[in-house]
Amino acid sequence: MTQHTPFPAATILGYPRIGPDRELKRAVESFWAGRTDAAELTASARALRADLRTRLRGLGLDAQDASIPSDFTFYDQVLSVAAQVGAIPARFDDLRDQNGSLDLAGYFTVARGEGDRAPLEMTKWFDSNYHYLVPEIGPETAFDLVETPSVAAFTEAAEDGVITRPVLVGPITFLLLSKASEAAPDGFSPLDRIDDLTAVYARWLAAFAEAGAPWVQLDEPGLVSDTWPISRAELGELVSRVYTTLAGASERPALFVAAPYHRLGSAFTPLARSGVEAIGLDLVRGDVPDDVAGADLSGVTLVVAGLVDGHNVWRTDLDAAHEKLTALRGAAGPEATVAVSTSTSLFHVPHTVADEPQLPAQLRSWLAFADEKVGEVRALAAGPERAADAFEASRAVRANRAGAEGVTVPVVRERTGRLSKADFARSDYPTRQAAQRAALDLPELPTTTIGSFPQTAEVRRARAKARRGDITGEEYLAAMRAEIDRVIALQEELGLDVLVHGEPERNDMVQYFAENLDGFAVTQNGWVQSYGSRCTRPSILWGDVSRPEPITVQWSTYAASRTDKPVKGMLTGPVTILAWSFVRDDQPLGETANQVALALRDEVADLEAAGIGLIQVDEPALRELLPLRQEEHEDYLDWSVNAFRLATAGAGDATQVHTHLCYSEFGEVIGAIDGLDADVTSVEAARSKMEIVPDIADSSFARGIGPGVYDIHSPRVPSTAELTGLLRIALGSVDPHQLWVNPDCGLKTRGYEETTASLRNLVAAAREARAIVQA
Ligand code: GLN
Ligand code: ZN
């Protein structure tokens, strides 16, 4: 490749794919429900892609210069690569045609499972709340370019007059995120297959070249992390090998390798030397690599500065960003071209602030969602002279934010300022354990759930009506109580040991608290993709946090009044509240976390005073915020664990504190799980077949543990035999006195039918396991 189209001066790494009105969610879900067929779904997706292109053109991205990314996927970008390179596990072979290609229904089956066929495992994408599907790679994986919807999407846009820039997960990141297949021998690593996969990418690039794509973006966020089983040096060698090969291919578009989410560091040089045309740096989370200054960036290499935060919603400090850009230009030297971009894809943020007319005008003026960020990228590319108005507006926002009421609240500051060590500690575990045994009458292997029960249309309707004022407070209360009655009766009928109220009043486990705490705002349309068709609406934590009045007590006490069994109170932990909100960027996270923790501590005290003897404080996002660089782990684990302890340490000895975590390589945070000092910890484990359990046993974790046995992310009903099998595995490593029996996570996304059947099997499996233990 000798000549290439210049890289656009301003671009974004990616754009929300779900649609401003969640069009993709609706289209996909109606296909799943059988209301539409594959042709209709294909047509809706095509229309959505066209709309998004039109939208980006309207925001000023050029139709001809490859600045508009083409990053559509029906479910997940990792799964979409897997499907195109033929990396689908053998258990789905019957769903593939003679070329190895899956039809739409087959693609969704790999994502969601079906009958006894388990889907791919799902886990968090870097330090975000997006979940990708984990490819299973072994020596048997037959890599091949089996289908190319990504190329077809480029052609479709070109026919519509738009030259897009296709975006693919790069081969190194793809394999770093994969796990070894069941058939793989011990010691096998998916990375062992890198050369075979690189060869398929070379063919893929040739197909893009043939279709006329001037640029292809390969996302390699894997390169910014040092938490992989291979060293940075080995990673650097891999970069050389893969990208020298791809850059050396004769038929290919220009290559843009993007490294979002942190700093590229030592992976920069091998990439710069490989012959790729452009490298994307995250200058929000990362910095300008030292090696930029010394590197030979003459000729083709161009550095794309990710200066606008793709992962948060605050308007960019354009002066500071411009300064970084100037520094990068200086380091890169006059031979290199530097373009402006976002730090990550914008699929982590909602579409536009314009859809939030109900937000206070002042707060609104501080925010930039995806569409506004496109404007910021363009302003930075234009520079402070040509975009003087934008720079001036950015200065005004900063000044306004710093002085706004509620951003700094003296009483909140005084309380965090007064904290001492004792506020973070409970009695030792044996003391608590004895007090709890006396207070709670629980069988061996107690059964429980993680908190939420299915959210029926009726419950959602009641909440919506209450929000709109269509029903009175009493009517709403009666509707919620009726639901709690139903959930309590069901749990009693199923024979569960520790009951929950079911969380019908919560639209979302974080938003519910955000709505009831000062310092937060909630959006109306701020949806972002969480996994597949699932979206969440992160709240905006903009000011100092405090709790004006009790939040959950009325629901938990009502539930407790309806049963003789123990009822577990249910709170969302400080780290998760932060992780799943857009958090103020003007003070350290640890400081904000302690404010949230104190608000929760008051809630724990009120629940306890109202007679609730078990309180669960969910921290599913504990692992998610773990920094991608090891040198930052200690600091992170320190403030996050402490915030949880601050929230819970006010509880008396007899109060059993539970916590729940999900989506993890728990091995990495096992020390932290111990540090939380919860009496009982439930963790996600079903999809990975209890892989976590030996880690827990090895860590000499002594308190209660409930590795989830029922995968709630899939509609399939696990059989009693399967669940008993998983409990047997758990009992192989965990003392029976420690073991709890529970699903992987909350049940709110499930239907009642499958939930009831699954929980029935779960209770039966617990009984079988008790018999095994006693025998
Ligand atoms: N208590 C929450 C629920 O059951 C926990 C959800 C989660 O871990 N994501 O919905
Ligand atoms: Zn969970």
mmCIF file of N, CA, C and O in Angstrom, residues 55-92:
data_model
loop_
_atom_site.group_PDB
_atom_site.id
_atom_site.type_symbol
_atom_site.label_atom_id
_atom_site.label_comp_id
_atom_site.label_asym_id
_atom_site.label_seq_id
_atom_site.Cartn_x
_atom_site.Cartn_y
_atom_site.Cartn_z
ATOM 1 N N ARG A 55 -27.322 11.669 11.187
ATOM 2 C CA ARG A 55 -27.160 12.446 12.402
ATOM 3 C C ARG A 55 -25.733 12.970 12.530
ATOM 4 O O ARG A 55 -25.509 14.138 12.818
ATOM 5 N N LEU A 56 -24.763 12.092 12.282
ATOM 6 C CA LEU A 56 -23.363 12.503 12.413
ATOM 7 C C LEU A 56 -22.974 13.522 11.340
ATOM 8 O O LEU A 56 -22.168 14.418 11.583
ATOM 9 N N ARG A 57 -23.552 13.370 10.179
ATOM 10 C CA ARG A 57 -23.290 14.387 9.144
ATOM 11 C C ARG A 57 -23.858 15.724 9.579
ATOM 12 O O ARG A 57 -23.241 16.771 9.408
ATOM 13 N N GLY A 58 -25.050 15.670 10.160
ATOM 14 C CA GLY A 58 -25.677 16.900 10.659
ATOM 15 C C GLY A 58 -24.833 17.576 11.728
ATOM 16 O O GLY A 58 -24.868 18.790 11.897
ATOM 17 N N LEU A 59 -24.055 16.777 12.447
ATOM 18 C CA LEU A 59 -23.204 17.337 13.501
ATOM 19 C C LEU A 59 -21.874 17.829 12.947
ATOM 20 O O LEU A 59 -21.019 18.287 13.695
ATOM 21 N N GLY A 60 -21.698 17.675 11.651
ATOM 22 C CA GLY A 60 -20.519 18.272 11.026
ATOM 23 C C GLY A 60 -19.425 17.299 10.639
ATOM 24 O O GLY A 60 -18.360 17.705 10.183
ATOM 25 N N LEU A 61 -19.645 15.992 10.839
ATOM 26 C CA LEU A 61 -18.640 15.048 10.336
ATOM 27 C C LEU A 61 -18.849 14.912 8.831
ATOM 28 O O LEU A 61 -19.980 14.860 8.351
ATOM 29 N N ASP A 62 -17.738 14.817 8.119
ATOM 30 C CA ASP A 62 -17.787 14.820 6.663
ATOM 31 C C ASP A 62 -18.226 13.460 6.123
ATOM 32 O O ASP A 62 -17.896 12.417 6.685
ATOM 33 N N ALA A 63 -18.963 13.479 5.040
ATOM 34 C CA ALA A 63 -19.476 12.229 4.471
ATOM 35 C C ALA A 63 -18.425 11.491 3.651
ATOM 36 O O ALA A 63 -18.589 10.312 3.343
ATOM 37 N N GLN A 64 -17.353 12.171 3.307
ATOM 38 C CA GLN A 64 -16.405 11.557 2.366
ATOM 39 C C GLN A 64 -15.050 11.213 2.967
ATOM 40 O O GLN A 64 -14.250 10.539 2.330
ATOM 41 N N ASP A 65 -14.749 11.677 4.166
ATOM 42 C CA ASP A 65 -13.351 11.557 4.635
ATOM 43 C C ASP A 65 -13.137 10.456 5.667
ATOM 44 O O ASP A 65 -12.147 10.458 6.368
ATOM 45 N N ALA A 66 -14.057 9.523 5.761
ATOM 46 C CA ALA A 66 -13.905 8.382 6.686
ATOM 47 C C ALA A 66 -13.941 8.804 8.146
ATOM 48 O O ALA A 66 -13.443 8.102 9.018
ATOM 49 N N SER A 67 -14.553 9.953 8.441
ATOM 50 C CA SER A 67 -14.628 10.362 9.850
ATOM 51 C C SER A 67 -15.830 9.753 10.562
ATOM 52 O O SER A 67 -15.886 9.743 11.782
ATOM 53 N N ILE A 68 -16.777 9.236 9.815
ATOM 54 C CA ILE A 68 -17.947 8.606 10.437
ATOM 55 C C ILE A 68 -17.660 7.118 10.640
ATOM 56 O O ILE A 68 -17.405 6.387 9.687
ATOM 57 N N PRO A 69 -17.648 6.682 11.900
ATOM 58 C CA PRO A 69 -17.332 5.276 12.145
ATOM 59 C C PRO A 69 -18.473 4.353 11.734
ATOM 60 O O PRO A 69 -19.642 4.743 11.815
ATOM 61 N N SER A 70 -18.130 3.165 11.292
ATOM 62 C CA SER A 70 -19.128 2.144 10.994
ATOM 63 C C SER A 70 -18.901 1.031 12.010
ATOM 64 O O SER A 70 -18.000 0.216 11.860
ATOM 65 N N ASP A 71 -19.688 1.062 13.074
ATOM 66 C CA ASP A 71 -19.411 0.161 14.200
ATOM 67 C C ASP A 71 -20.664 -0.577 14.659
ATOM 68 O O ASP A 71 -20.793 -0.952 15.818
ATOM 69 N N PHE A 72 -21.568 -0.811 13.735
ATOM 70 C CA PHE A 72 -22.817 -1.481 14.086
ATOM 71 C C PHE A 72 -22.579 -2.924 14.537
ATOM 72 O O PHE A 72 -21.735 -3.632 14.003
ATOM 73 N N THR A 73 -23.350 -3.351 15.515
ATOM 74 C CA THR A 73 -23.422 -4.769 15.856
ATOM 75 C C THR A 73 -24.820 -5.057 16.381
ATOM 76 O O THR A 73 -25.413 -4.217 17.053
ATOM 77 N N PHE A 74 -25.322 -6.240 16.063
ATOM 78 C CA PHE A 74 -26.649 -6.603 16.544
ATOM 79 C C PHE A 74 -26.678 -6.883 18.041
ATOM 80 O O PHE A 74 -27.717 -6.820 18.674
ATOM 81 N N TYR A 75 -25.513 -7.260 18.596
ATOM 82 C CA TYR A 75 -25.532 -7.613 20.013
ATOM 83 C C TYR A 75 -24.280 -7.140 20.732
ATOM 84 O O TYR A 75 -24.349 -6.515 21.770
ATOM 85 N N ASP A 76 -23.117 -7.441 20.149
ATOM 86 C CA ASP A 76 -21.860 -7.134 20.836
ATOM 87 C C ASP A 76 -20.723 -7.146 19.819
ATOM 88 O O ASP A 76 -20.680 -8.009 18.939
ATOM 89 N N GLN A 77 -19.784 -6.219 19.965
ATOM 90 C CA GLN A 77 -18.710 -6.121 18.978
ATOM 91 C C GLN A 77 -17.730 -7.288 19.027
ATOM 92 O O GLN A 77 -17.112 -7.617 18.020
ATOM 93 N N VAL A 78 -17.602 -7.908 20.201
ATOM 94 C CA VAL A 78 -16.680 -9.046 20.288
ATOM 95 C C VAL A 78 -17.334 -10.273 19.639
ATOM 96 O O VAL A 78 -16.709 -10.987 18.845
ATOM 97 N N LEU A 79 -18.607 -10.481 19.962
ATOM 98 C CA LEU A 79 -19.329 -11.588 19.328
ATOM 99 C C LEU A 79 -19.354 -11.413 17.809
ATOM 100 O O LEU A 79 -19.219 -12.379 17.049
ATOM 101 N N SER A 80 -19.519 -10.177 17.355
ATOM 102 C CA SER A 80 -19.595 -9.961 15.914
ATOM 103 C C SER A 80 -18.270 -10.303 15.231
ATOM 104 O O SER A 80 -18.269 -10.846 14.133
ATOM 105 N N VAL A 81 -17.153 -10.008 15.874
ATOM 106 C CA VAL A 81 -15.865 -10.445 15.310
ATOM 107 C C VAL A 81 -15.794 -11.973 15.327
ATOM 108 O O VAL A 81 -15.443 -12.601 14.327
ATOM 109 N N ALA A 82 -16.160 -12.561 16.464
ATOM 110 C CA ALA A 82 -16.102 -14.027 16.580
ATOM 111 C C ALA A 82 -16.892 -14.686 15.445
ATOM 112 O O ALA A 82 -16.433 -15.648 14.816
ATOM 113 N N ALA A 83 -18.081 -14.146 15.180
ATOM 114 C CA ALA A 83 -18.928 -14.747 14.148
ATOM 115 C C ALA A 83 -18.273 -14.603 12.769
ATOM 116 O O ALA A 83 -18.334 -15.519 11.945
ATOM 117 N N GLN A 84 -17.627 -13.476 12.532
ATOM 118 C CA GLN A 84 -17.048 -13.247 11.204
ATOM 119 C C GLN A 84 -15.768 -14.043 10.980
ATOM 120 O O GLN A 84 -15.458 -14.417 9.869
ATOM 121 N N VAL A 85 -15.012 -14.302 12.041
ATOM 122 C CA VAL A 85 -13.769 -15.071 11.873
ATOM 123 C C VAL A 85 -13.965 -16.550 12.203
ATOM 124 O O VAL A 85 -12.999 -17.309 12.315
ATOM 125 N N GLY A 86 -15.206 -16.969 12.360
ATOM 126 C CA GLY A 86 -15.483 -18.394 12.549
ATOM 127 C C GLY A 86 -15.146 -18.933 13.926
ATOM 128 O O GLY A 86 -15.010 -20.136 14.109
ATOM 129 N N ALA A 87 -15.037 -18.035 14.919
ATOM 130 C CA ALA A 87 -14.624 -18.491 16.254
ATOM 131 C C ALA A 87 -15.845 -18.770 17.134
ATOM 132 O O ALA A 87 -16.030 -18.160 18.184
ATOM 133 N N ILE A 88 -16.657 -19.707 16.697
ATOM 134 C CA ILE A 88 -17.869 -20.067 17.429
ATOM 135 C C ILE A 88 -17.681 -21.475 17.986
ATOM 136 O O ILE A 88 -17.279 -22.378 17.252
ATOM 137 N N PRO A 89 -17.949 -21.678 19.279
ATOM 138 C CA PRO A 89 -17.708 -22.997 19.880
ATOM 139 C C PRO A 89 -18.505 -24.115 19.188
ATOM 140 O O PRO A 89 -19.592 -23.888 18.653
ATOM 141 N N ALA A 90 -17.951 -25.308 19.284
ATOM 142 C CA ALA A 90 -18.507 -26.466 18.583
ATOM 143 C C ALA A 90 -19.956 -26.755 18.954
ATOM 144 O O ALA A 90 -20.726 -27.267 18.136
ATOM 145 N N ARG A 91 -20.372 -26.381 20.172
ATOM 146 C CA ARG A 91 -21.746 -26.715 20.567
ATOM 147 C C ARG A 91 -22.793 -25.965 19.730
ATOM 148 O O ARG A 91 -23.982 -26.254 19.823
ATOM 149 N N PHE A 92 -22.327 -24.995 18.931
ATOM 150 C CA PHE A 92 -23.267 -24.292 18.043
ATOM 151 C C PHE A 92 -23.105 -24.702 16.582
ATOM 152 O O PHE A 92 -23.674 -24.062 15.700
#
